[in-house]
Short mmCIF file of C-alpha atoms in Angstrom, two decimals:
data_model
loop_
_atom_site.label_atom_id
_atom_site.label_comp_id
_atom_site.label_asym_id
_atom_site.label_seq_id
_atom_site.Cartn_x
_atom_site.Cartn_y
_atom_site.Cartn_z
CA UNK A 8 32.43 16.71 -6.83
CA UNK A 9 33.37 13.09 -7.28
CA UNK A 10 34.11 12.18 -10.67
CA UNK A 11 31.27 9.42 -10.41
CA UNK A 12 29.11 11.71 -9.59
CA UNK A 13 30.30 14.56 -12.52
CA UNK A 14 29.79 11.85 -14.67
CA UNK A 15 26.19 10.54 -13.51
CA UNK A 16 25.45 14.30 -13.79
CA UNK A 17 26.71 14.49 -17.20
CA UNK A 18 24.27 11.71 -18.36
CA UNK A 19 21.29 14.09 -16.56
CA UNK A 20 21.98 16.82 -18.60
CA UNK A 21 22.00 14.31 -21.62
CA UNK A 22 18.47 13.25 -20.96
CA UNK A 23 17.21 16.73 -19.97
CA UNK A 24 17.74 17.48 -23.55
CA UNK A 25 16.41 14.65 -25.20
CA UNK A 26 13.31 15.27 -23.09
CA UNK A 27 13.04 18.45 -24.57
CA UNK A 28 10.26 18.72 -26.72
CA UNK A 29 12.40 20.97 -28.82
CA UNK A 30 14.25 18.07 -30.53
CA UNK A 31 13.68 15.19 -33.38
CA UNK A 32 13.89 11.88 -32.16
CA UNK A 33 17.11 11.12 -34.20
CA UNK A 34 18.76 13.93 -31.83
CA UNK A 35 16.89 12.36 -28.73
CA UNK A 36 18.27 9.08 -29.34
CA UNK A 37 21.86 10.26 -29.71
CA UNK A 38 21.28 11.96 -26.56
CA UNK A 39 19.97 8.68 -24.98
CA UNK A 40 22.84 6.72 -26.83
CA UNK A 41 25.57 8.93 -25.24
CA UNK A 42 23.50 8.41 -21.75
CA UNK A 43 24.17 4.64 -21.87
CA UNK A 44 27.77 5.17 -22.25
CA UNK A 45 28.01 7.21 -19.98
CA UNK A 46 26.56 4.67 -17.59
CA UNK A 47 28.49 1.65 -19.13
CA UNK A 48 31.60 3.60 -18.61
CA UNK A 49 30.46 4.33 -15.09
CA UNK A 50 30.61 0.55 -14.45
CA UNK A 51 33.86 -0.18 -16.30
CA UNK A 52 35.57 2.61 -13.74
CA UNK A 53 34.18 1.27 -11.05
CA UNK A 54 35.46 -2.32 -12.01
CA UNK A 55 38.98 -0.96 -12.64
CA UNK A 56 38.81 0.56 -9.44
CA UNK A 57 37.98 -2.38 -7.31
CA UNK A 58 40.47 -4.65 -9.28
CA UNK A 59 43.68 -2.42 -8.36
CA UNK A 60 42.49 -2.25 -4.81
CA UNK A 61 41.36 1.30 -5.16
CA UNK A 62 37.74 0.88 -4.00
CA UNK A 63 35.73 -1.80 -2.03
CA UNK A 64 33.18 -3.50 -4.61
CA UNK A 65 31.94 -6.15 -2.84
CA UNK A 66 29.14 -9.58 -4.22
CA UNK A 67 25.70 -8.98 -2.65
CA UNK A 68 22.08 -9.01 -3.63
CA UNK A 69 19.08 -7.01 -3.89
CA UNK A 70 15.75 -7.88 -3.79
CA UNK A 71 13.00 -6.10 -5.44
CA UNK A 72 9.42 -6.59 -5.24
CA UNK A 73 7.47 -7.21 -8.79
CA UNK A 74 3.53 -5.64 -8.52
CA UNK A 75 0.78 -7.25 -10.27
CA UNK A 76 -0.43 -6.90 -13.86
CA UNK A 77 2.02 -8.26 -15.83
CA UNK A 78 4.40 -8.79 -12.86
CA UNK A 79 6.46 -11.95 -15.41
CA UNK A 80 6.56 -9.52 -18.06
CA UNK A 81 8.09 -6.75 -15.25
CA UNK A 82 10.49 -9.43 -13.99
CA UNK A 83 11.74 -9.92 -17.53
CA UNK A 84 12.70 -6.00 -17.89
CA UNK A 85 14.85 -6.95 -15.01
CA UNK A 86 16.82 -9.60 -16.47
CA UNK A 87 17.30 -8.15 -19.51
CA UNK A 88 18.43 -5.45 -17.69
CA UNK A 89 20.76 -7.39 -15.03
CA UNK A 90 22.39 -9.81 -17.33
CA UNK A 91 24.23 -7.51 -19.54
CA UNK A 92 25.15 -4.94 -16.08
CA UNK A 93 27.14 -8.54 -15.38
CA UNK A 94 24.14 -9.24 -12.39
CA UNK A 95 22.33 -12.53 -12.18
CA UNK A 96 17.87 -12.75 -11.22
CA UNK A 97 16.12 -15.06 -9.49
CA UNK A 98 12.56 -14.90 -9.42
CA UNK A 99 10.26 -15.56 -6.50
CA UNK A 100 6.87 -17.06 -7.89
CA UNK A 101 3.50 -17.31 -6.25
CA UNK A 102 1.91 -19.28 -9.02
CA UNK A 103 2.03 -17.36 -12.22
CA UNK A 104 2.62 -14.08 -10.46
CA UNK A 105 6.40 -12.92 -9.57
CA UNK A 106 6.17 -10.60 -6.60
CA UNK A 107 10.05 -10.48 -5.94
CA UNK A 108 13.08 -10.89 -7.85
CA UNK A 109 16.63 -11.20 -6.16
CA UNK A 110 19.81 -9.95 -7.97
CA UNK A 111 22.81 -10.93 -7.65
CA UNK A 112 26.19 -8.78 -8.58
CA UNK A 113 28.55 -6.56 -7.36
CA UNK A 114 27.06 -3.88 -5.26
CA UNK A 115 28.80 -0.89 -8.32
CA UNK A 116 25.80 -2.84 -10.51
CA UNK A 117 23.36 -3.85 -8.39
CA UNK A 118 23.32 0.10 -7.78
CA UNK A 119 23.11 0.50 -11.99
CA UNK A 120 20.71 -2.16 -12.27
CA UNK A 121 18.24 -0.49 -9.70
CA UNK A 122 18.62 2.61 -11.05
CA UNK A 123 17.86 1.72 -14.78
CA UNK A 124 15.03 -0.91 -13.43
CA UNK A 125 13.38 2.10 -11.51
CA UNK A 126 13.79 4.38 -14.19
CA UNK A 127 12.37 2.13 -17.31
CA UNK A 128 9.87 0.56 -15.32
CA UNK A 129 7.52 4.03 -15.00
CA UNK A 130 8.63 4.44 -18.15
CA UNK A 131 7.24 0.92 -19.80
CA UNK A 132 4.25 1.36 -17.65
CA UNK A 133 3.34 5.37 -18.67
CA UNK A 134 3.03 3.79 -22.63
CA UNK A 135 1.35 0.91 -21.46
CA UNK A 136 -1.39 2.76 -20.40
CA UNK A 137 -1.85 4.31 -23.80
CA UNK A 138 -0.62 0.96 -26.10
CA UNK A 139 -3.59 -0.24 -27.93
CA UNK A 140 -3.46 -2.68 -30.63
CA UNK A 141 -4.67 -1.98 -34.00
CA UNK A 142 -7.79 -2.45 -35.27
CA UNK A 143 -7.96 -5.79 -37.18
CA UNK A 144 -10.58 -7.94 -38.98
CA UNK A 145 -10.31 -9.90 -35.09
CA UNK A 146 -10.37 -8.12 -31.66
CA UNK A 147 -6.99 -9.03 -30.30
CA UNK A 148 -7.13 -9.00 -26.42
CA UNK A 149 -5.42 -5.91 -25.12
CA UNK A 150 -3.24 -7.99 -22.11
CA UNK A 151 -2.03 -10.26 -24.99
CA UNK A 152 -0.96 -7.57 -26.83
CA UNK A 153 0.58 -5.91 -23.45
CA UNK A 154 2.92 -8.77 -22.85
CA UNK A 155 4.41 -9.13 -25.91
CA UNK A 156 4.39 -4.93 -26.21
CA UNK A 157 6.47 -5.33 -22.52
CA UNK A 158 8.75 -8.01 -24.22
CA UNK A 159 9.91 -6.64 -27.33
CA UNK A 160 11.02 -3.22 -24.83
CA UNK A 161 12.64 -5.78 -22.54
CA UNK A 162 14.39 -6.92 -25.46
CA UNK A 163 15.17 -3.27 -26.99
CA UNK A 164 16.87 -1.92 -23.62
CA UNK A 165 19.06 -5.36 -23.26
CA UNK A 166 20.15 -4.98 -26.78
CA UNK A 167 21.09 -0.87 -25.46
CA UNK A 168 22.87 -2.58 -22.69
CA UNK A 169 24.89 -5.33 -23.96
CA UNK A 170 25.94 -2.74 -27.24
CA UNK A 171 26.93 -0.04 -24.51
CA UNK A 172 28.87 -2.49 -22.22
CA UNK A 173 30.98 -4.03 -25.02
CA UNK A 174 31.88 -0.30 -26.28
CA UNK A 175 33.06 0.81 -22.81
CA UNK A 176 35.44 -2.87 -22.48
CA UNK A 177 36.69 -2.20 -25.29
CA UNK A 178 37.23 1.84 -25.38
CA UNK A 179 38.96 1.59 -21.58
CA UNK A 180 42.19 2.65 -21.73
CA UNK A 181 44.29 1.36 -18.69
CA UNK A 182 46.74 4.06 -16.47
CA UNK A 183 50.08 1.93 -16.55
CA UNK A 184 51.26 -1.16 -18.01
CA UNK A 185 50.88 -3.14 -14.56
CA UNK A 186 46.92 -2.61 -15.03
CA UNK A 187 44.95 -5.53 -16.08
CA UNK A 188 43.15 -5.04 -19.34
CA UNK A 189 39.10 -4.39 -18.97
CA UNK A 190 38.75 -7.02 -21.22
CA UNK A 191 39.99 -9.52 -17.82
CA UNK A 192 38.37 -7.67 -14.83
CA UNK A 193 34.76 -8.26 -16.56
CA UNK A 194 35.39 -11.80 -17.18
CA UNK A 195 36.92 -12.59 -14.07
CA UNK A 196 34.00 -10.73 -12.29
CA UNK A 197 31.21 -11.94 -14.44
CA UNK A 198 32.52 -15.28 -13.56
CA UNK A 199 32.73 -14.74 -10.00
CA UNK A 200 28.86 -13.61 -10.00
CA UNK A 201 27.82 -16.55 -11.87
CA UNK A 202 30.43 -18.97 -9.76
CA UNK A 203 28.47 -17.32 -6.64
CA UNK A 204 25.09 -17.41 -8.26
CA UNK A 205 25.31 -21.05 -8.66
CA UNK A 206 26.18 -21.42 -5.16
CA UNK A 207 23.60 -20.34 -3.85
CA UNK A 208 20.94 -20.77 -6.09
CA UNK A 209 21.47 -23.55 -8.23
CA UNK A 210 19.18 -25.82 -7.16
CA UNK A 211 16.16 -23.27 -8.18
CA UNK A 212 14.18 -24.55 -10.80
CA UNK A 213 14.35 -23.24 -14.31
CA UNK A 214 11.47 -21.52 -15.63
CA UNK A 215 10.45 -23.33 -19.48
CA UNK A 216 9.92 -20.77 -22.35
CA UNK A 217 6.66 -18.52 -22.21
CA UNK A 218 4.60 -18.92 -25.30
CA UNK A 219 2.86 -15.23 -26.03
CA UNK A 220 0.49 -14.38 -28.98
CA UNK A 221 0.15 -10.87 -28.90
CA UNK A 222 1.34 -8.66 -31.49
CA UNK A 223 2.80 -6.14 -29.68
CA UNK A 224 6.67 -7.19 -30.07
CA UNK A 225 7.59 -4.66 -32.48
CA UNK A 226 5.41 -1.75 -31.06
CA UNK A 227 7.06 -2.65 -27.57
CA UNK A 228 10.62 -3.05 -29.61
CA UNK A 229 10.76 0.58 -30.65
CA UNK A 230 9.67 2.07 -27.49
CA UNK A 231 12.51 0.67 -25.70
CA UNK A 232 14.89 1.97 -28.50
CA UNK A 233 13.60 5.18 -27.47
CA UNK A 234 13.65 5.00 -24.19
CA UNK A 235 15.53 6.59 -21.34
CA UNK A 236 18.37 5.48 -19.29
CA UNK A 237 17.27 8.14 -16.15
CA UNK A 238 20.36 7.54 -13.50
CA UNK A 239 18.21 10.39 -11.93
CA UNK A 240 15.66 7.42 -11.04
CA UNK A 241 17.92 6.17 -7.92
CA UNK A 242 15.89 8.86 -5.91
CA UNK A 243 12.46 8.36 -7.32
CA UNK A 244 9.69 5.88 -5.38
CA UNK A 245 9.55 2.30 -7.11
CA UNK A 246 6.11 2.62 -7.04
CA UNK A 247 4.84 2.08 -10.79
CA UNK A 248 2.29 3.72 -12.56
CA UNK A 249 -0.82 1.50 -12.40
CA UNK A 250 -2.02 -0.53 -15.37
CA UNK A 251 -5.85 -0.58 -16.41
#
């Protein structure tokens, strides 16, 4: 077996176990933790590889579609999720819907950023389901309290992301002394998404800040502390759970 693929299968056994309903959440979290790693290192070693020549890794895109309720909220998981896998989003709007968003990246993390997207995704939606806010002296509206619940996940899994990326820069450990440090083939290559990003997209228009009054933030914060980073998702359907 590939040593990509001993690794991804590492990180399945790592999440097999902290689905287990056998263990606290502190040990499914470490198990998670390790599981992002795991995946961060996956794209450092892919990066090294295509720097030295070793492996093709060539720009592209990807375009998923976004399904309706929620479908901003849903795009948002994927930026938060792209940008720190070095990727870049553009979202394709039919009024205040999203029912596609392209990414931009190197195909080593457009493959991550699927993966992850898939896998969180039916995850985000199998709480939302459930999510209710709590009872207060007002009745908060439940779609309110949905988006913000979706936002403060996004938020939870980029903060996952960007930790477990910096770790893996800085823990690579080149194989001679002619190999560029990590630290250089992720600039170089974040800069050549963005340079390429720009080029083709740069005349998009910006989307202005989203105002939301729910209270679901923190609720939706924790959840995506806890949640799982499933490389096991590449071979699922993309077909989400549905919302009521």
């Amino acid at each position: 077996m590939p040593n990509h693929d001993m690794l991804l299968e590492r990180v399945r056994k790592l999440l097999a176990k902290a689905e287990d309903s056998a263990v606290t959440p502190e040990e499914a979290e470490l198990y998670n933790t390790k599981a992002a790693e795991l995946i961060a290192r996956y794209g450092i070693d892919n990066a090294m590889l295509a720097a030295s020549g070793q492996a093709a890794d060539e720009l592209t895109v990807l375009k998923l579609p976004i399904d309706n309720p929620y479908s901003r909220d849903k795009a948002s998981l994927l930026a938060n999720i792209a940008y720190p896998l070095r990727c870049r989003t553009l979202l394709h709007c039919v009024g205040q819907s999203v029912e596609a968003v392209t990414v931009l990246g190197f195909r080593s993390d457009l493959t991550r950023v699927e993966l992850l997207f898939t896998s969180l995704l039916l995850q985000a939606n199998t709480q939302l389901v459930r999510v209710r806010p709590e009872e207060r002296m007002f009745r908060e509206s439940l779609a309110a309290y949905r988006r913000t619940w979706l936002h403060g996940f996004a938020r939870a899994v980029h903060e996952r992301l960007v930790r477990a990326e910096a770790n893996a820069v800085h823990d690579y450990r080149p194989t001679s002394a002619a190999t560029p440090s990590a630290e250089l083939v992720i600039r170089d290559r974040t800069a050549l998404v963005q340079q390429a990003f720009d080029r083709e997209y740069g005349d998009a228009r910006i989307a202005g800040p989203r105002r939301l009054s729910g209270s679901g933030y923190q609720d939706g914060h924790r959840a995506g502390t806890r949640a799982r980073l499933d490389p096991a998702a590449l071979g699922r359907s993309r077909a989400a759970l549905p919302v009521r």
